[in-house]
Short mmCIF file of C-alpha atoms in Angstrom, two decimals:
data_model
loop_
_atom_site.label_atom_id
_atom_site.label_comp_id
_atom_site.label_asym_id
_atom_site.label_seq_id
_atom_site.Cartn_x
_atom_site.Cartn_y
_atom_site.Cartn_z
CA UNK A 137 17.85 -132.11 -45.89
CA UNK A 138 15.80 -133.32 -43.36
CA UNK A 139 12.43 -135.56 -43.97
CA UNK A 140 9.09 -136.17 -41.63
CA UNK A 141 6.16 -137.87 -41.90
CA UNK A 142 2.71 -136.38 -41.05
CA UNK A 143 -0.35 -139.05 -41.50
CA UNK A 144 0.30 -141.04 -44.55
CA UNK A 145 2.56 -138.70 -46.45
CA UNK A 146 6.38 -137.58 -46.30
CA UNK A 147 7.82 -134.32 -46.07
CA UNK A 148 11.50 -132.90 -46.92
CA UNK A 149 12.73 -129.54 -45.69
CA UNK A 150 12.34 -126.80 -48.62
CA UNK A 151 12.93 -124.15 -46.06
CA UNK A 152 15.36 -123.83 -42.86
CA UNK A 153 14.17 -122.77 -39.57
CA UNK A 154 16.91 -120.05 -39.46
CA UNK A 155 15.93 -118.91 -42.93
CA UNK A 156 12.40 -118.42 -42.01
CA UNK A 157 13.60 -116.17 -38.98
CA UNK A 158 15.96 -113.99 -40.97
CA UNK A 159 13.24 -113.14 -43.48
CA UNK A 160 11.18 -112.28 -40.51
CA UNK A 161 13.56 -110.35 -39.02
CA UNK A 162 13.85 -108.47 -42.11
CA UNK A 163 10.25 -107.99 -43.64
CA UNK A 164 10.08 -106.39 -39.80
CA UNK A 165 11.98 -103.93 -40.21
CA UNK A 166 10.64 -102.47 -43.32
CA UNK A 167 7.33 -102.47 -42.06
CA UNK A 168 8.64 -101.01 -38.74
CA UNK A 169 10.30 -98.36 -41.17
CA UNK A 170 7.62 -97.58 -43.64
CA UNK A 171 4.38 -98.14 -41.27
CA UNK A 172 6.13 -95.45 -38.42
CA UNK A 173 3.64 -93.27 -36.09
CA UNK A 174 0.56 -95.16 -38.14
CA UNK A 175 -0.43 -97.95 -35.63
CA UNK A 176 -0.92 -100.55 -38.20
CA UNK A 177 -3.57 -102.90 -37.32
CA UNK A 178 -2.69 -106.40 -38.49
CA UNK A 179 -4.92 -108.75 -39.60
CA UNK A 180 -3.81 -112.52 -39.16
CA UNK A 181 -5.60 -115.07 -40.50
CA UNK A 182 -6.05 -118.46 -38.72
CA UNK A 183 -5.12 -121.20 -38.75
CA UNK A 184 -2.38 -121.10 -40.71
CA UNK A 185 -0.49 -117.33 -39.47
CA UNK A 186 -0.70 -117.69 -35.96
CA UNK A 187 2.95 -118.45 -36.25
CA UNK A 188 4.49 -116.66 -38.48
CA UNK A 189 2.08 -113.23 -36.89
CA UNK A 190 3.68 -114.30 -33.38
CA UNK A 191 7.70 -114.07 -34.95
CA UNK A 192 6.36 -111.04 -37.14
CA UNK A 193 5.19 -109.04 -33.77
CA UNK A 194 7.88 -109.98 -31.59
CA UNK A 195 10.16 -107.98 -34.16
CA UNK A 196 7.95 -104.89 -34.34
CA UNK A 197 9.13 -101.97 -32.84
CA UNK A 198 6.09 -99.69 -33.56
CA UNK A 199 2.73 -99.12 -31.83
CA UNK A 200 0.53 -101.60 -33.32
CA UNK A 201 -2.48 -103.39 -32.55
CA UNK A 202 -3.41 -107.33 -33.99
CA UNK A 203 -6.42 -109.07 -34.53
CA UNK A 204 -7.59 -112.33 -36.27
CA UNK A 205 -9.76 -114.04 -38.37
CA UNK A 206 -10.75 -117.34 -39.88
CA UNK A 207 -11.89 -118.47 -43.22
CA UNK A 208 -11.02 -121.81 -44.90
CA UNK A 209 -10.49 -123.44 -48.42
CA UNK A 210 -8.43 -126.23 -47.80
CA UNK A 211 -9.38 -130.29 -47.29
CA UNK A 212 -6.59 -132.20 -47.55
CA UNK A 213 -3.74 -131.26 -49.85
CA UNK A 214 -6.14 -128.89 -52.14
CA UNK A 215 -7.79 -125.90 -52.09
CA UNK A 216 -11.83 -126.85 -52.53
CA UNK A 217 -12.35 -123.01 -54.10
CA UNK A 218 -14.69 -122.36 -51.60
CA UNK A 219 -14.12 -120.09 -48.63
CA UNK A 220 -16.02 -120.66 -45.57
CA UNK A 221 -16.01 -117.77 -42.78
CA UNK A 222 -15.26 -119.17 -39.69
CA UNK A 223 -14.82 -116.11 -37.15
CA UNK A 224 -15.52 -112.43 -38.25
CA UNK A 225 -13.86 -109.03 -37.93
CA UNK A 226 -14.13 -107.50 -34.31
CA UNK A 227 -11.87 -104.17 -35.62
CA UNK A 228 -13.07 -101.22 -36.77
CA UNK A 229 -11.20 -100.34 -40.03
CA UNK A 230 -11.69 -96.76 -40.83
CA UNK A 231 -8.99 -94.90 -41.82
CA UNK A 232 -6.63 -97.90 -40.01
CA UNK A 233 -3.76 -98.85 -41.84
CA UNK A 234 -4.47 -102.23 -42.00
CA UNK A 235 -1.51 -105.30 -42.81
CA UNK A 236 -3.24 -108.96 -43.53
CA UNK A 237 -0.65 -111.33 -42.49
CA UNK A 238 -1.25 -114.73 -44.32
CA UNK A 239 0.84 -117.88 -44.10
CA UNK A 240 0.20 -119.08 -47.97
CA UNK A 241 -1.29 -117.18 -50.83
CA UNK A 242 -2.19 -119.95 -53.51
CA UNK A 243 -4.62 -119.01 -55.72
CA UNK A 244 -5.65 -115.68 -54.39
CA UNK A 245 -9.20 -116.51 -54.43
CA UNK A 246 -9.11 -116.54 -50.28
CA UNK A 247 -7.35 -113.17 -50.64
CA UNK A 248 -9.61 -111.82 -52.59
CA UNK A 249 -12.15 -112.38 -50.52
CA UNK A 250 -10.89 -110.88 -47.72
CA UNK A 251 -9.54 -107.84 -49.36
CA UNK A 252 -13.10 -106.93 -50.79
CA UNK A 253 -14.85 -107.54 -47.60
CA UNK A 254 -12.27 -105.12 -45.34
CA UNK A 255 -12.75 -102.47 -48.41
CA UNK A 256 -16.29 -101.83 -47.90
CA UNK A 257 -15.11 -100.98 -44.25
CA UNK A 258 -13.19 -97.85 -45.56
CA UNK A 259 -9.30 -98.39 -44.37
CA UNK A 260 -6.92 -95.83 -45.12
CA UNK A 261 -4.43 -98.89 -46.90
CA UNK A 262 -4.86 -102.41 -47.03
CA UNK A 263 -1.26 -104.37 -47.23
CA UNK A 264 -0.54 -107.96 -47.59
CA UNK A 265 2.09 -109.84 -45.83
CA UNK A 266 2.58 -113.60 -46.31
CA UNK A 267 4.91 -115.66 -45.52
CA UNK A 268 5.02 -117.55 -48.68
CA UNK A 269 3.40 -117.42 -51.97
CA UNK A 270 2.91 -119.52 -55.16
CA UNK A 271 3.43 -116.88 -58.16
CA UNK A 272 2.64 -120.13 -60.40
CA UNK A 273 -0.67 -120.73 -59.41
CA UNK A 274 -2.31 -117.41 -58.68
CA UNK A 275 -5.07 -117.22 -60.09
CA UNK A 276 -6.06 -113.37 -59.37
CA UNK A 277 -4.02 -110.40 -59.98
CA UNK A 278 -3.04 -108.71 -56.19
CA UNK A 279 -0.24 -106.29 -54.97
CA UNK A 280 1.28 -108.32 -52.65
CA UNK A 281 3.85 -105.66 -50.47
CA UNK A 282 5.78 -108.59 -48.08
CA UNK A 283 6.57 -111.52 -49.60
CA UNK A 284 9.30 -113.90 -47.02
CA UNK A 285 9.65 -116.76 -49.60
CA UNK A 286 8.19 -117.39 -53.74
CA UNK A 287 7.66 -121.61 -53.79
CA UNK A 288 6.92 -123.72 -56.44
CA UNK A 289 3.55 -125.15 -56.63
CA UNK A 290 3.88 -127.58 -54.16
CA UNK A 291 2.50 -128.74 -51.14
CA UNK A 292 3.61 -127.76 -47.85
CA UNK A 293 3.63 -128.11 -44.32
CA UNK A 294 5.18 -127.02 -41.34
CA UNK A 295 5.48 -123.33 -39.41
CA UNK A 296 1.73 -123.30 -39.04
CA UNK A 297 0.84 -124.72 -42.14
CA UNK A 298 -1.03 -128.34 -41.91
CA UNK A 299 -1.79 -131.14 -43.69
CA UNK A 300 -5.15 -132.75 -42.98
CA UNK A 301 -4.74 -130.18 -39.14
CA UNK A 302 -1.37 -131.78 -38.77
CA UNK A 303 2.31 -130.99 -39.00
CA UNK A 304 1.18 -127.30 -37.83
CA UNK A 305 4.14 -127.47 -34.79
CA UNK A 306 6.94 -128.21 -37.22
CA UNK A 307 9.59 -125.43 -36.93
CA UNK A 308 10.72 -125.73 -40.72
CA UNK A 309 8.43 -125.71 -43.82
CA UNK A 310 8.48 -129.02 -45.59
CA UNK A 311 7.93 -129.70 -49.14
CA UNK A 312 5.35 -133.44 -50.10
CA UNK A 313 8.12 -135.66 -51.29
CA UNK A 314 7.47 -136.83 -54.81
#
């Protein structure tokens, strides 16, 4: 177990780099399965996906298209419940099947968000993929499809998550050292 420091706090590894590349490997090729001769448009969302939607692609088999887009609700090591729309959807949805790739899903509030905003655009499905999620503090009920890793409700970094826009460029995902 490994430890790093990023600005004024420390990290320990909570999950391995070759972990995080076997789940990958292997939420890949269910969705290359199930989403077969339906060009899936996936929807990353920065900052924090631009990773893990990279490693997702490069294992994707089928015809598929990505875009991205930004919101925020994090200062610090805490959400701030408030999402902020940084960059807006350039895509048209209709009748896409349509595969939001997200590093985190905390609360869900960010989720929910985005899900009701690409509804009133008329997709033929909506899917989420993160790359980890906190089943402890959700706040709002979602069908989440692809799920690599359930964490506790802690804070991480690491794999494109940040802390404070650092730590991003870490190939593990670190855990805030009690």
């Amino acid at each position: 177990m490994s430890e790093v420091q990023v600005l004024d706090k420390t990290f320990k590894t909570l999950i391995t780099k070759e972990k995080i590349q076997e789940r990958i490997k292997e939420i890949a090729t269910q969705i290359n399965e199930e989403m077969k001769d339906k060009n899936p448009l996936f929807l990353a969302i920065l900052n924090g996906s631009f990773i893990f939607a990279a490693d997702l692609c490069r294992h994707l088999t089928i015809n598929h298209e990505i875009s991205f887009i930004k919101l925020a609700s994090y200062e610090g090591t805490s959400s701030t419940g408030a999402i902020k729309q940084m960059i807006g959807l350039n895509s048209d949805m209709q009748n896409r099947h349509v595969i939001i790739l997200e590093d985190i899903i905390d609360t869900g509030l960010t989720m929910k968000y985005i899900l009701e905003q690409l509804t009133e655009q008329s997709p033929a499905s909506i899917q989420i993929c993160t790359l980890l999620h906190k089943p402890a503090n959700q706040q709002v009920p979602m069908d989440i499809k692809y799920i690599a890793f359930n964490i506790p409700n802690d804070f991480v970094v690491g794999y494109g998550l940040d802390y404070n826009q650092q730590g991003r460029n870490l190939n593990e995902i670190y855990t805030l050292k009690k």
